[in-house]
Amino acid sequence: MNSAFSPPPTSGRALVLGGGGSAGNAWLIGVVAGLADAGIDLAEADLIVGTSAGSTAAAQIAGSPPAALFAAAVSAPPPTTAPRGHRRPGPAGPGTRHLDRMREIIAASAGPAEWRRRMGVALGAEATAPTSAQWRATVSARFATALWPRQRVLITAVDAGTGEPVVFDRDSGVDLVDAVAASCAGGFAYEIGDTRYIDGGFRSNADNADLAAGYERVLVLSPLGGRSFTPVEWGTHLATQIAALRAGGSRVETVFPDAESRAAFGDNLMNPQVRPPSARAGYAQGAGAAGLLEEFWTLS
């Protein structure tokens, strides 16, 4: 399987959509819709990088109008389609046990490569995981089309067997649904052919903004506010990646959840009941940020 991608151009606009569970996805949709109603269309980005919940958002905003996505996000959340007894997986709220296990694996690892390998082993053995077919059906219901978008979209994941980072694009030979399902596999390993994958947030962080290197303007929407469990000295934090982008000549702006958005998230980012308030808070934040982002995003 070819998961490589071509070198990026040295100009253009990149949009980075970070992970953050069900609440984070709704917040991303809200921000995008709020900016769209203010005249800033983020779907016109030359590159969209999506990780976990951000990979779902990438497929959504590239295939449907922001207003329709926002209307769906603020409506009553549908019943879960996850198998009985299984908590919906994700990088930001999969339960105390999973977070404790991740912290333990980080503490026992010498660096990010070992951490990814250990996480692959742990999640590959997850007894309560859904089947890949069940998870694929859940993910495919989240966006209108299974076709890769017209612009360049990168979806992150990690090979559960080797711990190697993976980046899917339209030339990878992998369906968009499978790429997103792999990127969202936060609590188990997802199978594509003979290979299993885990959440793209394990690649480096929940945002993976380094993949926007070479683009003139980079906008990062980070539901987790750039937070990371890994040690700073590993060099994987969002702040480190942003510094490297700027050193390479990119202009970078970030949007992190404000106090109202964080309050809307509650204490469980995977809870579908918080999607409506999270989307509304994101919309208000996007509309409020339009004036600050207009020159950055719209002017050539």
mmCIF file of C-alpha atoms in Angstrom:
data_model
loop_
_atom_site.group_PDB
_atom_site.id
_atom_site.type_symbol
_atom_site.label_atom_id
_atom_site.label_comp_id
_atom_site.label_asym_id
_atom_site.label_seq_id
_atom_site.Cartn_x
_atom_site.Cartn_y
_atom_site.Cartn_z
ATOM 1 C CA MET A 1 0.000 0.000 0.000
ATOM 2 C CA ASN A 2 1.334 3.395 -0.974
ATOM 3 C CA SER A 3 0.797 5.890 1.825
ATOM 4 C CA ALA A 4 3.391 8.389 0.600
ATOM 5 C CA PHE A 5 2.445 11.806 -0.679
ATOM 6 C CA SER A 6 4.056 14.252 -3.059
ATOM 7 C CA PRO A 7 6.105 17.213 -1.791
ATOM 8 C CA PRO A 8 3.974 20.286 -1.090
ATOM 9 C CA PRO A 9 4.165 23.490 -3.097
ATOM 10 C CA THR A 10 5.965 26.510 -1.730
ATOM 11 C CA SER A 11 2.878 28.725 -1.760
ATOM 12 C CA GLY A 12 -0.842 28.478 -1.148
ATOM 13 C CA ARG A 13 -3.082 28.107 1.887
ATOM 14 C CA ALA A 14 -3.203 25.121 4.225
ATOM 15 C CA LEU A 15 -5.953 24.318 6.726
ATOM 16 C CA VAL A 16 -5.072 22.013 9.644
ATOM 17 C CA LEU A 17 -8.008 20.383 11.450
ATOM 18 C CA GLY A 18 -7.079 18.773 14.745
ATOM 19 C CA GLY A 19 -8.611 15.929 16.726
ATOM 20 C CA GLY A 20 -10.871 16.313 19.715
ATOM 21 C CA GLY A 21 -13.673 13.764 19.769
ATOM 22 C CA SER A 22 -17.323 14.339 18.978
ATOM 23 C CA ALA A 23 -17.334 17.760 20.640
ATOM 24 C CA GLY A 24 -14.186 18.793 18.785
ATOM 25 C CA ASN A 25 -15.661 17.787 15.454
ATOM 26 C CA ALA A 26 -18.807 19.838 16.128
ATOM 27 C CA TRP A 27 -16.670 22.792 17.207
ATOM 28 C CA LEU A 28 -14.633 22.581 13.985
ATOM 29 C CA ILE A 29 -17.822 22.579 11.922
ATOM 30 C CA GLY A 30 -19.115 25.554 13.898
ATOM 31 C CA VAL A 31 -15.928 27.569 13.388
ATOM 32 C CA VAL A 32 -15.912 26.813 9.654
ATOM 33 C CA ALA A 33 -19.607 27.747 9.348
ATOM 34 C CA GLY A 34 -19.176 30.960 11.328
ATOM 35 C CA LEU A 35 -16.271 32.026 9.147
ATOM 36 C CA ALA A 36 -18.176 31.052 5.979
ATOM 37 C CA ASP A 37 -21.139 33.229 6.911
ATOM 38 C CA ALA A 38 -18.648 36.066 7.424
ATOM 39 C CA GLY A 39 -17.250 35.556 3.915
ATOM 40 C CA ILE A 40 -14.219 33.366 4.670
ATOM 41 C CA ASP A 41 -14.442 29.976 2.930
ATOM 42 C CA LEU A 42 -11.908 27.614 4.491
ATOM 43 C CA ALA A 43 -12.973 24.836 2.110
ATOM 44 C CA GLU A 44 -11.037 26.710 -0.592
ATOM 45 C CA ALA A 45 -7.749 25.733 1.067
ATOM 46 C CA ASP A 46 -5.117 24.295 -1.243
ATOM 47 C CA LEU A 47 -4.324 21.695 1.429
ATOM 48 C CA ILE A 48 -6.434 20.271 4.246
ATOM 49 C CA VAL A 49 -4.724 18.184 6.921
ATOM 50 C CA GLY A 50 -7.136 16.113 9.009
ATOM 51 C CA THR A 51 -6.429 14.118 12.148
ATOM 52 C CA SER A 52 -8.985 11.938 13.940
ATOM 53 C CA ALA A 53 -12.096 14.111 14.456
ATOM 54 C CA GLY A 54 -10.391 16.584 12.142
ATOM 55 C CA SER A 55 -10.193 13.965 9.411
ATOM 56 C CA THR A 56 -13.964 13.581 9.596
ATOM 57 C CA ALA A 57 -14.329 17.362 9.443
ATOM 58 C CA ALA A 58 -11.991 17.492 6.442
ATOM 59 C CA ALA A 59 -14.186 15.056 4.524
ATOM 60 C CA GLN A 60 -17.324 16.871 5.667
ATOM 61 C CA ILE A 61 -16.384 20.440 4.751
ATOM 62 C CA ALA A 62 -14.904 19.368 1.435
ATOM 63 C CA GLY A 63 -18.135 17.626 0.448
ATOM 64 C CA SER A 64 -21.014 19.644 1.950
ATOM 65 C CA PRO A 65 -21.933 23.322 2.480
ATOM 66 C CA PRO A 66 -20.913 24.616 5.920
ATOM 67 C CA ALA A 67 -24.464 25.757 6.656
ATOM 68 C CA ALA A 68 -25.835 22.244 6.147
ATOM 69 C CA LEU A 69 -23.119 20.726 8.322
ATOM 70 C CA PHE A 70 -23.782 23.272 11.051
ATOM 71 C CA ALA A 71 -27.535 22.639 10.937
ATOM 72 C CA ALA A 72 -26.918 18.917 11.383
ATOM 73 C CA ALA A 73 -24.474 19.496 14.230
ATOM 74 C CA VAL A 74 -26.872 21.639 16.242
ATOM 75 C CA SER A 75 -29.790 19.244 15.814
ATOM 76 C CA ALA A 76 -30.504 16.524 18.356
ATOM 77 C CA PRO A 77 -27.647 13.983 18.328
ATOM 78 C CA PRO A 78 -28.550 10.625 16.741
ATOM 79 C CA PRO A 79 -28.372 7.387 18.734
ATOM 80 C CA THR A 80 -24.941 5.787 18.797
ATOM 81 C CA THR A 81 -24.284 3.072 16.224
ATOM 82 C CA ALA A 82 -21.348 1.669 18.168
ATOM 83 C CA PRO A 83 -21.630 -1.984 19.238
ATOM 84 C CA ARG A 84 -23.174 -2.774 22.629
ATOM 85 C CA GLY A 85 -20.726 -2.264 25.469
ATOM 86 C CA HIS A 86 -18.205 -0.297 23.363
ATOM 87 C CA ARG A 87 -17.489 3.369 24.006
ATOM 88 C CA ARG A 88 -17.037 5.362 20.834
ATOM 89 C CA PRO A 89 -13.274 5.675 20.216
ATOM 90 C CA GLY A 90 -11.371 8.930 19.895
ATOM 91 C CA PRO A 91 -8.208 10.702 21.026
ATOM 92 C CA ALA A 92 -9.711 13.097 23.512
ATOM 93 C CA GLY A 93 -12.206 11.322 25.743
ATOM 94 C CA PRO A 94 -12.021 7.528 25.447
ATOM 95 C CA GLY A 95 -12.207 6.962 29.171
ATOM 96 C CA THR A 96 -9.941 7.119 32.164
ATOM 97 C CA ARG A 97 -8.522 3.655 31.587
ATOM 98 C CA HIS A 98 -7.363 4.470 28.088
ATOM 99 C CA LEU A 99 -5.844 7.795 29.134
ATOM 100 C CA ASP A 100 -4.051 6.165 32.056
ATOM 101 C CA ARG A 101 -2.726 3.452 29.752
ATOM 102 C CA MET A 102 -1.494 6.057 27.288
ATOM 103 C CA ARG A 103 0.280 8.005 30.026
ATOM 104 C CA GLU A 104 1.915 4.785 31.267
ATOM 105 C CA ILE A 105 3.117 3.912 27.764
ATOM 106 C CA ILE A 106 4.510 7.413 27.242
ATOM 107 C CA ALA A 107 6.364 7.220 30.558
ATOM 108 C CA ALA A 108 7.844 3.845 29.569
ATOM 109 C CA SER A 109 8.917 4.981 26.090
ATOM 110 C CA ALA A 110 12.224 6.529 25.088
ATOM 111 C CA GLY A 111 10.684 8.571 22.290
ATOM 112 C CA PRO A 112 7.754 8.939 19.903
ATOM 113 C CA ALA A 113 8.668 5.932 17.735
ATOM 114 C CA GLU A 114 8.628 3.570 20.716
ATOM 115 C CA TRP A 115 5.442 5.187 22.006
ATOM 116 C CA ARG A 116 3.671 4.570 18.687
ATOM 117 C CA ARG A 117 4.832 0.944 18.573
ATOM 118 C CA ARG A 118 3.669 0.294 22.129
ATOM 119 C CA MET A 119 0.314 1.975 21.471
ATOM 120 C CA GLY A 120 -0.146 -0.185 18.375
ATOM 121 C CA VAL A 121 0.393 -3.333 20.416
ATOM 122 C CA ALA A 122 -1.937 -2.175 23.192
ATOM 123 C CA LEU A 123 -4.768 -1.037 20.934
ATOM 124 C CA GLY A 124 -4.390 -4.042 18.657
ATOM 125 C CA ALA A 125 -5.234 -6.237 21.632
ATOM 126 C CA GLU A 126 -8.268 -4.189 22.727
ATOM 127 C CA ALA A 127 -10.921 -6.757 23.646
ATOM 128 C CA THR A 128 -13.919 -4.399 23.373
ATOM 129 C CA ALA A 129 -13.068 -3.059 19.921
ATOM 130 C CA PRO A 130 -15.741 -3.006 17.209
ATOM 131 C CA THR A 131 -15.126 -4.892 14.008
ATOM 132 C CA SER A 132 -13.630 -2.844 11.209
ATOM 133 C CA ALA A 133 -16.849 -3.324 9.216
ATOM 134 C CA GLN A 134 -18.916 -1.892 12.073
ATOM 135 C CA TRP A 135 -16.605 1.078 12.495
ATOM 136 C CA ARG A 136 -16.509 1.706 8.740
ATOM 137 C CA ALA A 137 -20.315 1.860 8.662
ATOM 138 C CA THR A 138 -20.321 4.343 11.544
ATOM 139 C CA VAL A 139 -17.750 6.581 9.870
ATOM 140 C CA SER A 140 -19.268 6.444 6.386
ATOM 141 C CA ALA A 141 -22.547 7.840 7.731
ATOM 142 C CA ARG A 142 -20.773 11.035 8.792
ATOM 143 C CA PHE A 143 -20.207 12.609 5.366
ATOM 144 C CA ALA A 144 -22.094 12.911 2.124
ATOM 145 C CA THR A 145 -19.605 11.478 -0.356
ATOM 146 C CA ALA A 146 -16.998 8.730 -0.227
ATOM 147 C CA LEU A 147 -14.945 10.433 -2.945
ATOM 148 C CA TRP A 148 -11.687 12.177 -2.157
ATOM 149 C CA PRO A 149 -12.091 15.979 -2.420
ATOM 150 C CA ARG A 150 -10.824 17.893 -5.431
ATOM 151 C CA GLN A 151 -8.107 19.646 -3.461
ATOM 152 C CA ARG A 152 -5.177 18.033 -1.691
ATOM 153 C CA VAL A 153 -6.282 16.348 1.538
ATOM 154 C CA LEU A 154 -3.954 14.489 3.906
ATOM 155 C CA ILE A 155 -5.393 12.091 6.482
ATOM 156 C CA THR A 156 -3.095 10.885 9.254
ATOM 157 C CA ALA A 157 -2.849 7.487 10.939
ATOM 158 C CA VAL A 158 -0.247 5.131 12.434
ATOM 159 C CA ASP A 159 0.576 1.573 11.352
ATOM 160 C CA ALA A 160 -0.349 -0.478 14.427
ATOM 161 C CA GLY A 161 2.109 -3.222 13.548
ATOM 162 C CA THR A 162 5.217 -1.116 12.985
ATOM 163 C CA GLY A 163 4.392 2.153 14.741
ATOM 164 C CA GLU A 164 5.276 4.040 11.570
ATOM 165 C CA PRO A 165 3.382 7.244 10.772
ATOM 166 C CA VAL A 166 1.069 7.022 7.765
ATOM 167 C CA VAL A 167 -0.420 9.783 5.643
ATOM 168 C CA PHE A 168 -3.240 8.889 3.263
ATOM 169 C CA ASP A 169 -4.209 10.952 0.226
ATOM 170 C CA ARG A 170 -6.109 10.374 -3.010
ATOM 171 C CA ASP A 171 -3.103 8.565 -4.487
ATOM 172 C CA SER A 172 -2.700 6.097 -1.607
ATOM 173 C CA GLY A 173 -5.042 3.497 -3.070
ATOM 174 C CA VAL A 174 -7.231 3.753 0.054
ATOM 175 C CA ASP A 175 -10.868 4.842 0.076
ATOM 176 C CA LEU A 176 -11.612 8.107 1.861
ATOM 177 C CA VAL A 177 -13.917 6.280 4.287
ATOM 178 C CA ASP A 178 -11.168 3.838 5.236
ATOM 179 C CA ALA A 179 -8.614 6.633 5.635
ATOM 180 C CA VAL A 180 -10.924 8.551 7.986
ATOM 181 C CA ALA A 181 -11.889 5.390 9.884
ATOM 182 C CA ALA A 182 -8.212 4.619 10.468
ATOM 183 C CA SER A 183 -7.472 8.188 11.570
ATOM 184 C CA CYS A 184 -10.347 8.017 14.079
ATOM 185 C CA ALA A 185 -9.372 4.634 15.593
ATOM 186 C CA GLY A 186 -8.466 6.068 18.977
ATOM 187 C CA GLY A 187 -9.235 3.063 21.165
ATOM 188 C CA PHE A 188 -8.563 0.093 18.910
ATOM 189 C CA ALA A 189 -6.884 -0.893 15.636
ATOM 190 C CA TYR A 190 -8.729 -0.560 12.308
ATOM 191 C CA GLU A 191 -8.038 -2.977 9.466
ATOM 192 C CA ILE A 192 -7.456 -1.968 5.848
ATOM 193 C CA GLY A 193 -6.547 -5.085 3.918
ATOM 194 C CA ASP A 194 -3.858 -6.913 5.860
ATOM 195 C CA THR A 195 -2.717 -3.836 7.812
ATOM 196 C CA ARG A 196 -4.137 -2.382 11.007
ATOM 197 C CA TYR A 197 -4.020 1.305 11.909
ATOM 198 C CA ILE A 198 -4.535 3.469 14.976
ATOM 199 C CA ASP A 199 -5.556 7.080 15.486
ATOM 200 C CA GLY A 200 -3.670 9.779 13.598
ATOM 201 C CA GLY A 201 -3.220 11.693 16.846
ATOM 202 C CA PHE A 202 -0.560 9.141 17.789
ATOM 203 C CA ARG A 203 1.541 10.226 14.797
ATOM 204 C CA SER A 204 2.921 13.241 16.668
ATOM 205 C CA ASN A 205 -0.015 15.126 18.203
ATOM 206 C CA ALA A 206 -3.705 15.768 17.647
ATOM 207 C CA ASP A 207 -2.989 18.363 14.942
ATOM 208 C CA ASN A 208 0.039 17.205 12.888
ATOM 209 C CA ALA A 209 0.603 20.727 11.600
ATOM 210 C CA ASP A 210 4.070 19.799 10.344
ATOM 211 C CA LEU A 211 2.414 18.335 7.249
ATOM 212 C CA ALA A 212 1.637 21.894 6.113
ATOM 213 C CA ALA A 213 5.347 22.687 5.681
ATOM 214 C CA GLY A 214 6.031 24.737 2.568
ATOM 215 C CA TYR A 215 2.662 26.481 2.420
ATOM 216 C CA GLU A 216 2.632 30.261 2.548
ATOM 217 C CA ARG A 217 -0.291 30.520 4.975
ATOM 218 C CA VAL A 218 -1.307 27.888 7.508
ATOM 219 C CA LEU A 219 -4.446 28.085 9.648
ATOM 220 C CA VAL A 220 -4.666 25.592 12.523
ATOM 221 C CA LEU A 221 -8.039 24.862 14.151
ATOM 222 C CA SER A 222 -7.179 22.864 17.265
ATOM 223 C CA PRO A 223 -10.047 21.602 19.453
ATOM 224 C CA LEU A 224 -7.529 20.517 22.103
ATOM 225 C CA GLY A 225 -5.824 23.904 22.096
ATOM 226 C CA GLY A 226 -2.462 22.422 21.156
ATOM 227 C CA ARG A 227 -2.269 20.273 24.292
ATOM 228 C CA SER A 228 -0.259 17.060 24.277
ATOM 229 C CA PHE A 229 0.567 14.304 26.758
ATOM 230 C CA THR A 230 4.036 13.705 25.305
ATOM 231 C CA PRO A 231 7.199 15.297 26.764
ATOM 232 C CA VAL A 232 8.197 18.602 25.200
ATOM 233 C CA GLU A 233 11.692 17.253 24.536
ATOM 234 C CA TRP A 234 10.250 14.770 22.048
ATOM 235 C CA GLY A 235 9.667 17.713 19.716
ATOM 236 C CA THR A 236 6.138 16.641 18.794
ATOM 237 C CA HIS A 237 4.116 19.434 20.390
ATOM 238 C CA LEU A 238 2.046 21.764 18.225
ATOM 239 C CA ALA A 239 4.009 24.784 19.444
ATOM 240 C CA THR A 240 7.230 23.159 18.225
ATOM 241 C CA GLN A 241 5.682 22.420 14.838
ATOM 242 C CA ILE A 242 4.364 25.960 14.488
ATOM 243 C CA ALA A 243 7.806 27.361 15.291
ATOM 244 C CA ALA A 244 9.293 25.160 12.567
ATOM 245 C CA LEU A 245 6.647 26.265 10.051
ATOM 246 C CA ARG A 246 7.369 29.907 10.777
ATOM 247 C CA ALA A 247 11.104 29.307 10.536
ATOM 248 C CA GLY A 248 10.459 27.826 7.097
ATOM 249 C CA GLY A 249 8.682 30.989 5.934
ATOM 250 C CA SER A 250 5.026 30.120 6.600
ATOM 251 C CA ARG A 251 2.611 32.557 8.152
ATOM 252 C CA VAL A 252 0.689 30.630 10.808
ATOM 253 C CA GLU A 253 -2.481 31.505 12.687
ATOM 254 C CA THR A 254 -4.275 29.349 15.239
ATOM 255 C CA VAL A 255 -7.805 29.159 16.596
ATOM 256 C CA PHE A 256 -8.165 27.423 19.966
ATOM 257 C CA PRO A 257 -11.448 26.943 21.841
ATOM 258 C CA ASP A 258 -12.322 29.971 23.968
ATOM 259 C CA ALA A 259 -13.832 29.782 27.451
ATOM 260 C CA GLU A 260 -17.391 29.413 26.129
ATOM 261 C CA SER A 261 -16.352 26.595 23.799
ATOM 262 C CA ARG A 262 -14.464 24.753 26.533
ATOM 263 C CA ALA A 263 -17.508 25.025 28.775
ATOM 264 C CA ALA A 264 -19.677 23.607 25.985
ATOM 265 C CA PHE A 265 -17.354 20.608 25.620
ATOM 266 C CA GLY A 266 -17.961 19.504 29.191
ATOM 267 C CA ASP A 267 -15.771 16.788 30.670
ATOM 268 C CA ASN A 268 -16.334 14.135 27.975
ATOM 269 C CA LEU A 269 -15.416 15.128 24.447
ATOM 270 C CA MET A 270 -16.852 11.878 23.110
ATOM 271 C CA ASN A 271 -20.365 12.608 24.397
ATOM 272 C CA PRO A 272 -22.632 13.238 21.368
ATOM 273 C CA GLN A 273 -24.995 15.220 23.583
ATOM 274 C CA VAL A 274 -22.487 18.105 23.682
ATOM 275 C CA ARG A 275 -22.341 18.449 19.901
ATOM 276 C CA PRO A 276 -25.056 21.122 19.602
ATOM 277 C CA PRO A 277 -23.585 23.510 22.206
ATOM 278 C CA SER A 278 -20.062 22.853 20.924
ATOM 279 C CA ALA A 279 -21.104 23.670 17.359
ATOM 280 C CA ARG A 280 -22.881 26.855 18.469
ATOM 281 C CA ALA A 281 -19.876 27.963 20.492
ATOM 282 C CA GLY A 282 -17.599 27.256 17.545
ATOM 283 C CA TYR A 283 -19.878 29.236 15.230
ATOM 284 C CA ALA A 284 -19.769 32.249 17.542
ATOM 285 C CA GLN A 285 -16.010 31.966 17.800
ATOM 286 C CA GLY A 286 -15.572 31.654 14.028
ATOM 287 C CA ALA A 287 -17.820 34.635 13.337
ATOM 288 C CA GLY A 288 -15.937 36.664 15.932
ATOM 289 C CA ALA A 289 -12.546 35.748 14.462
ATOM 290 C CA ALA A 290 -13.455 36.678 10.903
ATOM 291 C CA GLY A 291 -12.159 40.212 11.153
ATOM 292 C CA LEU A 292 -8.798 39.021 12.421
ATOM 293 C CA LEU A 293 -8.455 36.284 9.787
ATOM 294 C CA GLU A 294 -9.773 38.110 6.725
ATOM 295 C CA GLU A 295 -6.472 39.617 5.615
ATOM 296 C CA PHE A 296 -4.571 36.460 6.484
ATOM 297 C CA TRP A 297 -6.806 34.072 4.549
ATOM 298 C CA THR A 298 -8.515 35.992 1.754
ATOM 299 C CA LEU A 299 -5.984 38.462 0.404
ATOM 300 C CA SER A 300 -3.446 37.300 -2.166
#
